[in-house]
Coordinates of N, CA and C in Angstrom, one line a residue:
M38 N -0.5 -30.7 2.7 CA 0.4 -30.0 1.7 C 0.9 -28.7 2.3
G39 N 2.1 -28.4 2.2 CA 2.7 -27.2 2.7 C 2.6 -26.1 1.8
T40 N 2.9 -24.9 2.3 CA 3.0 -23.7 1.5 C 4.3 -23.0 1.8
H41 N 4.9 -22.4 0.8 CA 6.1 -21.6 1.0 C 5.8 -20.2 1.0
T42 N 6.4 -19.4 1.8 CA 6.1 -17.9 1.9 C 7.4 -17.1 1.9
V43 N 7.3 -15.9 1.4 CA 8.3 -14.9 1.6 C 7.7 -13.7 2.1
L44 N 8.4 -12.9 2.9 CA 7.9 -11.7 3.5 C 8.7 -10.5 3.1
V45 N 8.1 -9.4 2.7 CA 8.8 -8.2 2.4 C 8.2 -7.1 3.3
R46 N 9.1 -6.3 3.9 CA 8.7 -5.2 4.8 C 9.3 -3.9 4.2
H47 N 8.5 -2.9 4.6 CA 9.0 -1.5 4.2 C 8.2 -0.5 5.1
N48 N 8.9 0.6 5.3 CA 8.2 1.7 6.1 C 8.2 3.0 5.3
F49 N 7.3 3.8 5.6 CA 7.2 5.1 4.9 C 6.5 6.1 5.7
E50 N 6.7 7.4 5.5 CA 6.1 8.5 6.2 C 5.1 9.2 5.3
T51 N 3.9 9.2 5.7 CA 2.8 9.7 4.9 C 1.7 10.3 5.8
A52 N 1.1 11.4 5.3 CA 0.0 12.0 6.0 C -1.3 11.4 5.3
H53 N -2.4 11.5 6.1 CA -3.7 11.2 5.5 C -4.7 11.9 6.4
R54 N -5.9 11.9 5.9 CA -7.1 12.5 6.5 C -8.3 11.7 6.2
L55 N -9.2 11.6 7.1 CA -10.4 10.8 7.0 C -11.6 11.7 7.3
P56 N -12.0 12.7 6.4 CA -13.0 13.6 6.7 C -14.4 13.0 6.8
H57 N -14.6 11.8 6.3 CA -15.9 11.2 6.4 C -16.1 10.5 7.8
L58 N -15.1 10.5 8.6 CA -15.3 9.9 10.0 C -15.3 11.0 11.0
A59 N -16.0 10.8 12.1 CA -15.9 11.8 13.2 C -14.7 11.5 14.0
G60 N -14.2 12.5 14.7 CA -13.1 12.3 15.6 C -11.8 13.0 15.1
K61 N -10.7 12.7 15.7 CA -9.5 13.4 15.4 C -8.9 13.1 14.0
C62 N -9.3 12.0 13.4 CA -8.8 11.6 12.1 C -9.4 12.5 11.0
F63 N -10.3 13.4 11.3 CA -10.8 14.4 10.4 C -9.7 15.3 10.0
N64 N -8.7 15.5 10.9 CA -7.6 16.4 10.7 C -6.5 15.8 9.9
L65 N -5.9 16.5 9.1 CA -4.7 16.1 8.3 C -3.6 15.7 9.4
H66 N -3.1 14.5 9.3 CA -2.1 14.1 10.3 C -1.2 13.0 9.6
G67 N 0.0 12.8 10.2 CA 0.9 11.9 9.6 C 1.2 10.7 10.5
H68 N 1.7 9.6 9.8 CA 2.1 8.4 10.5 C 3.4 7.9 10.0
S69 N 4.1 7.1 10.8 CA 5.2 6.3 10.3 C 4.6 4.9 10.0
W70 N 4.3 4.6 8.7 CA 3.5 3.4 8.3 C 4.5 2.3 8.2
W71 N 4.1 1.1 8.5 CA 4.9 -0.1 8.3 C 4.1 -1.1 7.5
M72 N 4.6 -1.7 6.4 CA 3.9 -2.6 5.6 C 4.7 -3.9 5.6
E73 N 4.0 -5.0 5.7 CA 4.5 -6.4 5.6 C 3.7 -7.1 4.6
A74 N 4.3 -7.6 3.5 CA 3.6 -8.3 2.5 C 4.1 -9.7 2.4
T75 N 3.2 -10.7 2.4 CA 3.6 -12.1 2.3 C 3.1 -12.6 1.0
V76 N 4.0 -13.3 0.3 CA 3.7 -13.9 -1.0 C 3.9 -15.4 -0.7
S77 N 2.9 -16.2 -1.1 CA 2.9 -17.6 -0.9 C 2.8 -18.4 -2.2
A78 N 3.3 -19.6 -2.2 CA 3.2 -20.5 -3.3 C 3.2 -22.0 -2.9
P79 N 2.5 -22.8 -3.6 CA 2.5 -24.2 -3.2 C 3.8 -25.0 -3.4
S80 N 4.6 -24.5 -4.3 CA 5.9 -25.2 -4.6 C 6.9 -24.1 -5.0
L81 N 8.2 -24.5 -5.1 CA 9.2 -23.6 -5.4 C 9.7 -23.9 -6.9
T82 N 10.1 -22.8 -7.5 CA 10.8 -22.9 -8.8 C 12.2 -22.4 -8.7
G83 N 13.2 -23.2 -8.9 CA 14.6 -22.8 -8.8 C 14.9 -22.5 -7.3
G84 N 14.1 -23.1 -6.4 CA 14.4 -22.9 -5.0 C 13.8 -21.7 -4.4
T85 N 13.0 -20.9 -5.2 CA 12.4 -19.7 -4.6 C 10.9 -19.6 -5.0
V86 N 10.2 -18.8 -4.2 CA 8.8 -18.4 -4.5 C 8.9 -17.3 -5.6
V87 N 9.8 -16.3 -5.3 CA 10.1 -15.2 -6.2 C 11.4 -14.6 -5.7
E88 N 12.1 -14.0 -6.6 CA 13.4 -13.5 -6.2 C 13.2 -12.3 -5.3
F89 N 13.8 -12.3 -4.1 CA 13.5 -11.3 -3.1 C 14.0 -9.9 -3.6
G90 N 15.2 -9.8 -4.1 CA 15.7 -8.5 -4.5 C 14.8 -7.8 -5.4
D91 N 14.3 -8.4 -6.5 CA 13.5 -7.8 -7.4 C 12.1 -7.4 -6.8
L92 N 11.5 -8.3 -6.1 CA 10.2 -7.9 -5.5 C 10.4 -6.8 -4.5
K93 N 11.4 -6.8 -3.6 CA 11.6 -5.7 -2.7 C 11.8 -4.4 -3.4
R94 N 12.7 -4.4 -4.4 CA 13.0 -3.2 -5.1 C 11.7 -2.6 -5.7
R95 N 10.9 -3.4 -6.4 CA 9.7 -2.9 -7.1 C 8.7 -2.3 -6.1
V96 N 8.5 -3.1 -5.0 CA 7.5 -2.6 -4.0 C 8.0 -1.4 -3.3
R97 N 9.2 -1.4 -2.9 CA 9.8 -0.2 -2.2 C 9.8 1.0 -3.1
D98 N 10.2 0.8 -4.3 CA 10.3 2.0 -5.2 C 8.9 2.5 -5.4
W99 N 7.9 1.7 -5.6 CA 6.5 2.2 -5.8 C 6.1 3.0 -4.6
I100 N 6.3 2.5 -3.4 CA 5.9 3.2 -2.2 C 6.6 4.5 -2.0
D101 N 7.9 4.4 -2.2 CA 8.7 5.7 -2.1 C 8.3 6.7 -3.1
T102 N 8.0 6.3 -4.3 CA 7.7 7.3 -5.4 C 6.3 7.9 -5.1
H103 N 5.3 7.1 -4.7 CA 3.9 7.5 -4.7 C 3.4 7.9 -3.3
L104 N 3.9 7.3 -2.3 CA 3.3 7.5 -0.9 C 4.3 8.3 0.0
D105 N 5.5 7.9 0.0 CA 6.5 8.4 1.1 C 6.6 9.9 1.0
H106 N 6.5 10.6 2.2 CA 6.6 12.0 2.3 C 5.6 12.8 1.4
G107 N 4.4 12.2 1.4 CA 3.3 12.9 0.7 C 2.0 12.8 1.6
A108 N 0.9 12.9 0.9 CA -0.4 12.8 1.6 C -1.3 11.9 0.8
M109 N -2.0 11.0 1.5 CA -3.0 10.1 0.9 C -4.3 10.7 1.3
L110 N -5.1 11.0 0.3 CA -6.4 11.7 0.5 C -7.5 11.1 -0.4
G111 N -8.7 11.2 0.0 CA -9.8 10.8 -0.9 C -9.9 11.8 -2.0
A112 N -10.2 11.4 -3.2 CA -10.3 12.3 -4.3 C -11.4 13.4 -4.0
A113 N -12.4 13.0 -3.2 CA -13.5 14.0 -2.9 C -13.1 15.0 -1.8
D114 N -12.0 14.8 -1.2 CA -11.5 15.7 -0.2 C -11.0 17.0 -0.8
P115 N -11.6 18.1 -0.4 CA -11.1 19.4 -0.9 C -9.6 19.7 -0.8
L116 N -9.0 19.1 0.2 CA -7.6 19.3 0.4 C -6.8 18.7 -0.7
A117 N -7.3 17.7 -1.4 CA -6.5 17.0 -2.5 C -6.2 18.0 -3.6
C118 N -7.2 18.7 -4.1 CA -7.0 19.7 -5.1 C -6.1 20.9 -4.6
L119 N -6.3 21.3 -3.4 CA -5.6 22.4 -2.9 C -4.1 22.1 -2.8
L120 N -3.8 20.9 -2.3 CA -2.4 20.5 -2.1 C -1.7 20.2 -3.5
L121 N -2.5 19.6 -4.4 CA -2.0 19.4 -5.8 C -1.7 20.8 -6.4
D122 N -2.6 21.7 -6.3 CA -2.3 23.1 -6.8 C -1.1 23.7 -6.3
H123 N -0.7 23.3 -5.1 CA 0.5 23.9 -4.5 C 1.7 22.9 -4.7
K124 N 1.6 22.0 -5.6 CA 2.7 21.1 -6.0 C 3.1 20.1 -4.9
S125 N 2.2 19.8 -4.0 CA 2.5 18.8 -3.0 C 2.3 17.4 -3.6
K126 N 2.9 16.5 -3.0 CA 2.8 15.1 -3.4 C 1.5 14.5 -2.8
V127 N 0.5 14.2 -3.6 CA -0.8 13.7 -3.2 C -1.1 12.4 -3.9
F128 N -1.5 11.3 -3.2 CA -2.0 10.1 -3.8 C -3.5 10.1 -3.5
R129 N -4.3 10.1 -4.5 CA -5.8 10.1 -4.4 C -6.4 8.8 -4.4
F130 N -7.2 8.5 -3.4 CA -8.1 7.3 -3.3 C -9.4 7.7 -4.0
G131 N -10.0 6.7 -4.8 CA -11.3 6.9 -5.3 C -11.3 8.0 -6.4
A132 N -10.2 8.2 -7.1 CA -10.2 9.2 -8.2 C -11.0 8.7 -9.4
G133 N -11.8 9.5 -10.0 CA -12.5 9.2 -11.2 C -11.6 9.3 -12.4
D134 N -10.5 10.0 -12.2 CA -9.5 10.2 -13.3 C -8.2 9.8 -12.8
P135 N -8.0 8.6 -12.4 CA -6.8 8.2 -11.7 C -5.6 8.3 -12.6
D136 N -4.4 8.7 -12.1 CA -3.2 8.5 -12.8 C -2.8 7.0 -12.8
P137 N -1.8 6.6 -13.5 CA -1.5 5.2 -13.5 C -1.3 4.5 -12.2
A138 N -0.7 5.2 -11.2 CA -0.5 4.6 -9.9 C -1.8 4.6 -9.1
E139 N -2.6 5.6 -9.3 CA -3.8 5.7 -8.5 C -4.9 4.7 -8.9
R140 N -4.7 4.0 -10.0 CA -5.6 3.0 -10.5 C -5.8 1.9 -9.5
F141 N -4.7 1.7 -8.6 CA -4.8 0.6 -7.6 C -5.8 1.0 -6.5
A142 N -6.2 2.3 -6.4 CA -7.1 2.7 -5.3 C -8.3 3.3 -5.9
E143 N -8.6 3.1 -7.2 CA -9.7 3.7 -7.9 C -11.1 3.4 -7.2
D144 N -11.2 2.2 -6.6 CA -12.5 1.8 -6.0 C -12.4 1.9 -4.4
L145 N -11.4 2.6 -3.9 CA -11.2 2.8 -2.5 C -11.4 4.2 -2.2
A146 N -12.4 4.6 -1.5 CA -12.8 6.0 -1.4 C -11.8 6.9 -0.5
Y147 N -11.4 6.3 0.6 CA -10.5 7.1 1.5 C -9.4 6.2 2.0
P148 N -8.3 6.9 2.4 CA -7.1 6.1 2.9 C -7.2 5.7 4.3
T149 N -8.2 4.9 4.7 CA -8.2 4.2 6.0 C -7.1 3.2 6.0
V150 N -6.7 2.8 7.2 CA -5.6 1.8 7.2 C -6.0 0.5 6.5
E151 N -7.3 0.1 6.6 CA -7.8 -1.0 5.9 C -7.6 -0.9 4.3
A152 N -8.0 0.3 3.8 CA -7.9 0.6 2.4 C -6.4 0.6 2.0
V153 N -5.5 1.2 2.8 CA -4.1 1.2 2.5 C -3.6 -0.2 2.4
A154 N -4.0 -1.1 3.3 CA -3.6 -2.5 3.2 C -4.0 -3.2 1.9
E155 N -5.3 -2.9 1.5 CA -5.8 -3.4 0.2 C -5.0 -2.8 -1.0
L156 N -4.8 -1.5 -0.9 CA -4.0 -0.9 -2.0 C -2.6 -1.5 -2.1
L157 N -1.9 -1.7 -1.0 CA -0.6 -2.3 -1.1 C -0.6 -3.7 -1.5
A158 N -1.7 -4.5 -1.2 CA -1.8 -5.8 -1.7 C -1.9 -5.8 -3.2
R159 N -2.6 -4.9 -3.8 CA -2.7 -4.8 -5.2 C -1.3 -4.4 -5.9
V160 N -0.6 -3.5 -5.2 CA 0.7 -3.1 -5.7 C 1.7 -4.3 -5.7
V161 N 1.7 -5.0 -4.6 CA 2.6 -6.2 -4.5 C 2.2 -7.2 -5.5
G162 N 0.9 -7.4 -5.7 CA 0.4 -8.4 -6.7 C 0.8 -8.0 -8.1
D163 N 0.8 -6.7 -8.4 CA 1.2 -6.2 -9.7 C 2.7 -6.4 -9.9
A164 N 3.5 -6.1 -8.9 CA 4.9 -6.4 -8.9 C 5.2 -7.9 -9.1
L165 N 4.5 -8.7 -8.4 CA 4.7 -10.2 -8.5 C 4.4 -10.6 -9.9
G166 N 3.3 -10.1 -10.5 CA 2.9 -10.5 -11.8 C 3.9 -10.2 -12.9
S167 N 4.8 -9.2 -12.6 CA 5.7 -8.8 -13.6 C 7.1 -9.5 -13.4
L168 N 7.2 -10.4 -12.4 CA 8.4 -11.1 -12.1 C 8.3 -12.6 -12.3
D169 N 9.4 -13.2 -12.6 CA 9.4 -14.7 -12.6 C 9.1 -15.2 -11.2
H170 N 8.2 -16.1 -11.1 CA 7.8 -16.6 -9.8 C 7.3 -18.1 -9.9
S171 N 7.2 -18.7 -8.8 CA 6.7 -20.1 -8.8 C 5.2 -20.1 -9.2
P172 N 4.9 -21.2 -9.9 CA 3.4 -21.3 -10.3 C 2.5 -21.3 -9.1
G173 N 1.5 -20.5 -9.3 CA 0.5 -20.5 -8.2 C 0.8 -19.5 -7.1
A174 N 1.9 -18.7 -7.3 CA 2.3 -17.7 -6.3 C 1.3 -16.6 -6.2
F175 N 1.0 -16.1 -5.0 CA 0.0 -15.1 -4.9 C 0.3 -14.3 -3.6
V176 N -0.2 -13.1 -3.5 CA -0.1 -12.2 -2.3 C -1.1 -12.7 -1.3
S177 N -0.7 -13.4 -0.3 CA -1.6 -14.0 0.7 C -2.0 -13.1 1.8
R178 N -1.1 -12.1 2.1 CA -1.4 -11.2 3.3 C -0.6 -10.0 3.2
V179 N -1.3 -8.9 3.5 CA -0.6 -7.6 3.6 C -1.1 -7.0 4.9
S180 N -0.1 -6.7 5.8 CA -0.4 -6.0 7.0 C 0.1 -4.6 7.0
V181 N -0.7 -3.6 7.4 CA -0.2 -2.2 7.4 C -0.5 -1.7 8.8
R182 N 0.6 -1.1 9.4 CA 0.5 -0.6 10.7 C 0.7 0.9 10.6
E183 N -0.3 1.7 11.1 CA -0.1 3.2 11.0 C 0.4 3.8 12.3
T184 N 0.3 3.0 13.4 CA 0.9 3.4 14.7 C 1.3 2.1 15.4
H185 N 1.8 2.1 16.6 CA 2.2 0.9 17.3 C 1.0 0.1 17.7
V186 N -0.1 0.7 17.8 CA -1.3 0.0 18.3 C -2.4 -0.1 17.2
N187 N -2.3 0.5 16.1 CA -3.4 0.4 15.0 C -2.8 -0.2 13.8
A188 N -3.5 -1.3 13.4 CA -3.0 -2.0 12.2 C -4.2 -2.6 11.5
A189 N -4.1 -3.0 10.2 CA -5.1 -3.7 9.5 C -4.4 -4.7 8.5
E190 N -5.1 -5.7 8.2 CA -4.6 -6.7 7.3 C -5.6 -6.9 6.1
F191 N -5.0 -7.3 5.0 CA -5.8 -7.7 3.8 C -5.3 -9.1 3.5
K192 N -6.1 -10.1 3.4 CA -5.7 -11.4 3.1 C -6.4 -11.9 1.8
E193 N -5.7 -12.6 1.0 CA -6.2 -13.2 -0.2 C -6.2 -14.7 0.0
F194 N -7.2 -15.3 -0.6 CA -7.2 -16.8 -0.5 C -7.2 -17.4 -1.9
P195 N -6.4 -18.4 -2.1 CA -6.3 -19.0 -3.5 C -7.6 -19.5 -4.0

């Protein structure tokens, strides 16, 4: 039995910091992140898995609103409060008091590339769930690249 897939890509500029790890990622630094999300379905409805334009628009709008040109930080990171106090754009991972967007990362403590892949899989899944799509459609894979040589994937299995 075959599977149909669609792929959505987007890039964004965001800083992050991993103070719980040794090494240079302890420092606040930025990347040009690239995300690829694959949505799969066992069959098509109306010739599609999901309408590309709507899915792309929702995912890209979410990323641009909450992540692009901001900082992704663990809620426990002292820089999170400091930057928020100075009106900087901050997306908190592991927040005990998440805002509506941060709920997708409530159980993810720090913005590692692996955690960002899982976060974006949840975001794409939420967008998919709000759109007309083929029965059984699901987010099968999200790949996030933080540099040309560092990437992580999150895969979902039906």
